[in-house]
Coordinates of C-alpha atoms and ligand atoms in Angstrom, one line a residue:
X1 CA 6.6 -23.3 6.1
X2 CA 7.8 -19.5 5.7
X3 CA 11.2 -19.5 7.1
X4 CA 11.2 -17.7 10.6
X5 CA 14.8 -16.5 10.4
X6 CA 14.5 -14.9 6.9
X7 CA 14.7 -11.1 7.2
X8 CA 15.9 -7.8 5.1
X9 CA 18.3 -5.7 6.8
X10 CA 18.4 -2.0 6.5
X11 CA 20.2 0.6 8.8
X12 CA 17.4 1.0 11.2
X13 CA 15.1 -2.0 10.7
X14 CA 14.2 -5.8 9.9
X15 CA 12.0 -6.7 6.8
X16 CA 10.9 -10.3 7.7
X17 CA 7.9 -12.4 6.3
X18 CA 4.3 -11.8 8.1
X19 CA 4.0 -14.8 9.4
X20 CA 0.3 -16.2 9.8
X21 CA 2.0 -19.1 12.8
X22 CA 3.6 -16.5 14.5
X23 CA 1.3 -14.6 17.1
X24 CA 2.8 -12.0 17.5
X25 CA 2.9 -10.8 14.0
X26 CA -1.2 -11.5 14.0
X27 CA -1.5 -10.3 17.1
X28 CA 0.3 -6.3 15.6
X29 CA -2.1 -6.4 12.3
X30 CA -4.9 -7.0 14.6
X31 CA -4.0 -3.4 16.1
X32 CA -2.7 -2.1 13.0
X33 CA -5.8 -2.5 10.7
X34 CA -8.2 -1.6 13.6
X35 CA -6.1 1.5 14.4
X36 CA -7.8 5.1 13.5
X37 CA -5.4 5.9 11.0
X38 CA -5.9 2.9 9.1
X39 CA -9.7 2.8 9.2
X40 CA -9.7 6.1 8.2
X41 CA -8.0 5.0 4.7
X42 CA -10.1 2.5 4.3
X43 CA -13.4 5.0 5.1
X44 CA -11.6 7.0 2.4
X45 CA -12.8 4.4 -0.5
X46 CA -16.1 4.8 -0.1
X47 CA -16.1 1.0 0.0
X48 CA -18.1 -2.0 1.8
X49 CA -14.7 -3.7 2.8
X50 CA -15.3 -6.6 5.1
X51 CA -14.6 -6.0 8.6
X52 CA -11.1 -6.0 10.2
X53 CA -10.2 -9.6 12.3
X54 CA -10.5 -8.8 15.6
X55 CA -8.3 -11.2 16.9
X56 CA -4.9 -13.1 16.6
X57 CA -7.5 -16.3 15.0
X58 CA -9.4 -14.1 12.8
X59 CA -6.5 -12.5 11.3
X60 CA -4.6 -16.2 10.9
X61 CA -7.6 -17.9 9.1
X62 CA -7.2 -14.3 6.5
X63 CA -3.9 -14.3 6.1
X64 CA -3.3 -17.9 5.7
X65 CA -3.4 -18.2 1.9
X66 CA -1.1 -15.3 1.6
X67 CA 1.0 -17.1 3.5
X68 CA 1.4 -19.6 0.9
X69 CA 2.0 -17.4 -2.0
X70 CA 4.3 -15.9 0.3
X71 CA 6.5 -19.0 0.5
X72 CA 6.4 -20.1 -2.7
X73 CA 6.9 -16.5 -4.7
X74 CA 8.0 -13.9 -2.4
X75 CA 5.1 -12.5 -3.4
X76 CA 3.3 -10.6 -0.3
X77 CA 3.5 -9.1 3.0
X78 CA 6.8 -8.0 5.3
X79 CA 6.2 -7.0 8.4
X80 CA 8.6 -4.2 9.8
X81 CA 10.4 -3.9 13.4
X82 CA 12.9 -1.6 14.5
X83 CA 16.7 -3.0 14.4
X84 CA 18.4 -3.0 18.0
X85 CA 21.8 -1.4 16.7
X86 CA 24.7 -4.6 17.2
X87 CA 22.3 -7.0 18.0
X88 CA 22.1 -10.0 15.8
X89 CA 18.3 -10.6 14.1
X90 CA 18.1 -14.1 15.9
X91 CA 19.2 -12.6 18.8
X92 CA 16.1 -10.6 19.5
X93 CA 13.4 -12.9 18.0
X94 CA 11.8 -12.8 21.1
X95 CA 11.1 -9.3 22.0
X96 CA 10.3 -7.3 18.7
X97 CA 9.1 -3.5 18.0
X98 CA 6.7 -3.8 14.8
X99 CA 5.9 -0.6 13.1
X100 CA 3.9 -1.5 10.1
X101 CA 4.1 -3.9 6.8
X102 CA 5.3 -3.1 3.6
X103 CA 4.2 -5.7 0.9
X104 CA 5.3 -6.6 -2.6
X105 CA 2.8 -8.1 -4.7
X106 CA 2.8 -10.4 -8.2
X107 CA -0.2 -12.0 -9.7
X108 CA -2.1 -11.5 -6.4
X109 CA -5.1 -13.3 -7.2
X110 CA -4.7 -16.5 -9.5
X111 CA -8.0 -16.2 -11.3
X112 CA -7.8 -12.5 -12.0
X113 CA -5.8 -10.3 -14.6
X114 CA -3.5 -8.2 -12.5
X115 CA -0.5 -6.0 -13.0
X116 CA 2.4 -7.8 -15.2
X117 CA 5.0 -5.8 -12.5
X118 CA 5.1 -5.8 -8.9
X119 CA 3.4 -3.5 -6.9
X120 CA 4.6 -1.7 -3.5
X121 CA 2.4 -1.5 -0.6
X122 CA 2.8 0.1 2.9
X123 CA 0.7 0.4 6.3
X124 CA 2.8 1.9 9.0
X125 CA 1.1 3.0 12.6
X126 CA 1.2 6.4 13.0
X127 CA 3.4 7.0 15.8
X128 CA 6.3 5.6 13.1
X129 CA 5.2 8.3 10.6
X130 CA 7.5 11.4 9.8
X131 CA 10.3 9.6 10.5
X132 CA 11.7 7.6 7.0
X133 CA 10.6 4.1 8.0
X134 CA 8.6 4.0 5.3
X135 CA 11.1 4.7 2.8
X136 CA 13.8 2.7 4.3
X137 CA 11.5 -0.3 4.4
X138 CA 10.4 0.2 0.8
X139 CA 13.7 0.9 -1.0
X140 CA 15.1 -2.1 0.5
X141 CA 12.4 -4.4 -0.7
X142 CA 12.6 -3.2 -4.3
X143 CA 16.3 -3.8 -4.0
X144 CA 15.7 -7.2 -2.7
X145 CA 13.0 -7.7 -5.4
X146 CA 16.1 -6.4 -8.0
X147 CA 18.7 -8.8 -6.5
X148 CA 16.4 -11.9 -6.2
X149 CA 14.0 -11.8 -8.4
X150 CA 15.7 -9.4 -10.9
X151 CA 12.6 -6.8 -11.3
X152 CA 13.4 -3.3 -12.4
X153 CA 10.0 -2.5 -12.7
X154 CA 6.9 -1.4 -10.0
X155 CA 3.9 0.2 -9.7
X156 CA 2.4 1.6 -6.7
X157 CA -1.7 2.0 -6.8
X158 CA -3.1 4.1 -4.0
X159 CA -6.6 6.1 -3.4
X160 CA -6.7 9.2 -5.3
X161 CA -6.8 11.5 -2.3
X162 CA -4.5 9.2 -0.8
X163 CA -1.9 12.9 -0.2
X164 CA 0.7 11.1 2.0
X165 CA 0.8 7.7 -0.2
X166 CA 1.9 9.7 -3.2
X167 CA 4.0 11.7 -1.6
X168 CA 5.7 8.4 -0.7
X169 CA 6.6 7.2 -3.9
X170 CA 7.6 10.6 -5.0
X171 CA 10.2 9.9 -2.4
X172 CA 10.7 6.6 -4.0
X173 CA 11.3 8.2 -7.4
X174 CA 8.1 6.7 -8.8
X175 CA 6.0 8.7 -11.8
X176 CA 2.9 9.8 -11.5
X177 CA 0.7 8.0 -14.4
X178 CA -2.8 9.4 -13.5
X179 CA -6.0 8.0 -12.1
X180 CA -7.1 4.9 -13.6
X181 CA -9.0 1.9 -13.4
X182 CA -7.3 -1.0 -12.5
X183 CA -8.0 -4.7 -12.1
X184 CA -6.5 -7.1 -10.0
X185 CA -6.2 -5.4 -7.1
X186 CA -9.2 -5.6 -5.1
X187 CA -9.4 -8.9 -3.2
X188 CA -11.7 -11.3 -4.3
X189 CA -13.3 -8.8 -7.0
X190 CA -13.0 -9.1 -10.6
X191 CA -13.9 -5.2 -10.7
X192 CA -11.5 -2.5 -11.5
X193 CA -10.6 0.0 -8.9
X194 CA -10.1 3.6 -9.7
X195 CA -6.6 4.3 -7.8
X196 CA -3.9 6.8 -8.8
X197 CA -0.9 4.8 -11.1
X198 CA 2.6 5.6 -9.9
X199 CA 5.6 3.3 -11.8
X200 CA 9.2 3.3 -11.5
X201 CA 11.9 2.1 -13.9
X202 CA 9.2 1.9 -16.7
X203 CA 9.4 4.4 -20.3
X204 CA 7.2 7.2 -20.8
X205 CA 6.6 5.5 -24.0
X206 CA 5.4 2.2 -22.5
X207 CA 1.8 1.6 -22.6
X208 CA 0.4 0.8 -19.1
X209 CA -2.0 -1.7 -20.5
X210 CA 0.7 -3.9 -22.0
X211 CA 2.1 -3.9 -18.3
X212 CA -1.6 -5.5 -17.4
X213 CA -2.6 -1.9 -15.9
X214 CA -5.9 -1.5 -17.3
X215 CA -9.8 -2.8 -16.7
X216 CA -8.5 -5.8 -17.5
X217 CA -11.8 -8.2 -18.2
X218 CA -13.7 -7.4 -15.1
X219 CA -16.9 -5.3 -14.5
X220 CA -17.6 -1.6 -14.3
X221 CA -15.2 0.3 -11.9
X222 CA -15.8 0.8 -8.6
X223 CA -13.9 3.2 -5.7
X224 CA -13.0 -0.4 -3.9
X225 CA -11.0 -0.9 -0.8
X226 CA -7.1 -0.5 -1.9
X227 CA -6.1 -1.2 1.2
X228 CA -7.9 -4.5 1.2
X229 CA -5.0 -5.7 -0.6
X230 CA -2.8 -5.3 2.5
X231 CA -5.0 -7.1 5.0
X232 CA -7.0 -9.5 2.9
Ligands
LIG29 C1 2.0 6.3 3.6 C2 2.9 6.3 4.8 C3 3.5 4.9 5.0 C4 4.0 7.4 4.7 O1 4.8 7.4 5.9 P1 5.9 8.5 6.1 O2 6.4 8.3 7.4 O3 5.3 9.9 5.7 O4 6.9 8.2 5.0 P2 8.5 8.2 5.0 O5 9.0 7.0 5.7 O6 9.0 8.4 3.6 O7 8.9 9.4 5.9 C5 9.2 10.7 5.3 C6 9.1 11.8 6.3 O8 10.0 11.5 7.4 C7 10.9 12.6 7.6 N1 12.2 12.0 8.2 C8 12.6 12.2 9.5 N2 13.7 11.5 9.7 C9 14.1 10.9 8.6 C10 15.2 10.1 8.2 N3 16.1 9.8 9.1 N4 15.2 9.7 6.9 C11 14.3 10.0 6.0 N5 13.2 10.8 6.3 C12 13.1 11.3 7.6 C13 11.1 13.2 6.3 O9 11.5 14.5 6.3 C14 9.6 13.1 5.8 O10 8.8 14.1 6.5 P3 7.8 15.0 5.7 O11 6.7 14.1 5.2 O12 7.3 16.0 6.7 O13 8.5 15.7 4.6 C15 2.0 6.6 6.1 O14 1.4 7.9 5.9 C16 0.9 5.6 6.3 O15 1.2 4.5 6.8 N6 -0.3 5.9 6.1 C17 -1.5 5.1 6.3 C18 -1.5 3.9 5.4 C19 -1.7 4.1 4.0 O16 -2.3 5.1 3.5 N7 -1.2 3.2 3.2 C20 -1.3 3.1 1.8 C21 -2.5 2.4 1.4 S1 -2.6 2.2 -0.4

């Protein structure tokens, strides 16, 4: 079971573990991936993605294996809230402001060649925009990542015209590699996606593909849903 008091602290906000038993974490994707900003990314691939859960069951039954991963790697989703300034995380379990998730994923899909180094995803709503959550949320996951796991690496794969995405890893101090096509992150599709590459802490001279940043084995690329990796 993911541990309900684990969290990430940062100056303004809690990191803790999307949690598919708690309903008020399924209860904030529910209106976070239905929101207008976040369908409009999605519209942005081009892409038949399958349609948001609708409710607090829907998004439990999709979220449930990600759940174990979660557990038993680290591997996966956080889900953000604001930090009450002197106030103890346990203290205000009960009563939480969620702006967004920010998700670190490793060998997301077992039966697929993915990335060799963790990726960095984010999803904030946008009334938490303009305002450094993002960042915050990010940096402190990488460090965690660093500390725990001891990663130096990560990529970041976003849509193309993804403008705001990009300029978020800039921020993060990530290179820009290029558009590619990449396997492994598309869920439940062995085709690559055509995303922009952005790493950090990885040499000019290092050949993406060796990284597992490539085609990989699957079919012909496709513009698939990036952002399916956040909700699937
Ligand atoms: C991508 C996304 C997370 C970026 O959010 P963001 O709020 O722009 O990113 P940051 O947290 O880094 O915020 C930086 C901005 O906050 C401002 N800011 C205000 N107060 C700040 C503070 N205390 N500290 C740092 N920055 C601050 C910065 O000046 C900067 O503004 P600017 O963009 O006008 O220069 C957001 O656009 C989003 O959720 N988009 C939809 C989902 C999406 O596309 N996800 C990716 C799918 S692959």
């Amino acid at each position: 079971m993911l541990d309900p008091n684990f969290h990430i602290t940062t100056p303004r906000l809690y990191l803790s573990y999307l949690n598919p038993s708690n309903d008020a974490h399924m209860s904030f994707m529910v209106r976070l991936v239905n929101s207008p900003e976040i369908v409009a990314v999605v519209a942005q691939t081009h892409a038949k993605s399958p349609p948001p859960p609708q409710s607090v069951s829907e998004a439990r039954l999709a979220m449930a294996s990600a759940a174990e991963r979660l557990e038993k790697t680290g591997s996966g989703r956080y889900i953000i809230s604001l930090r009450t300034p002197d106030t103890d995380f346990t203290d205000e379990s009960g009563d939480r402001e969620y702006l967004g998730i920010v998700s670190m994923q490793l060998k997301r899909f077992p039966d697929i060649e993915c990335p060799k180094i963790p990726d960095i995803g984010f999803l904030l709503l946008s009334e938490y925009h303009g305002k450094g959550y993002a960042s915050e949320a990010c940096n402190a996951l990488m460090q965690h990542f660093k500390e725990t796991r001891g990663h130096e690496r990560f990529a970041g794969f976003t849509h193309p015209e993804n403008v705001n995405s990009q300029r978020l890893f800039r921020r993060l101090g990530f290179e820009d590699r290029g558009t590619m096509d990449v396997a492994g992150v598309i869920w439940g599709n062995s085709s690559a996606a055509r995303v922009a590459v952005w790493v950090k802490g990885v040499s000019p001279d290092t050949d993406l593909g060796d990284l597992g940043i490539g085609p990989g084995l699957g079919e012909a690329s496709n513009m698939g849903s990036v952002v399916n990796k956040l909700v699937g």
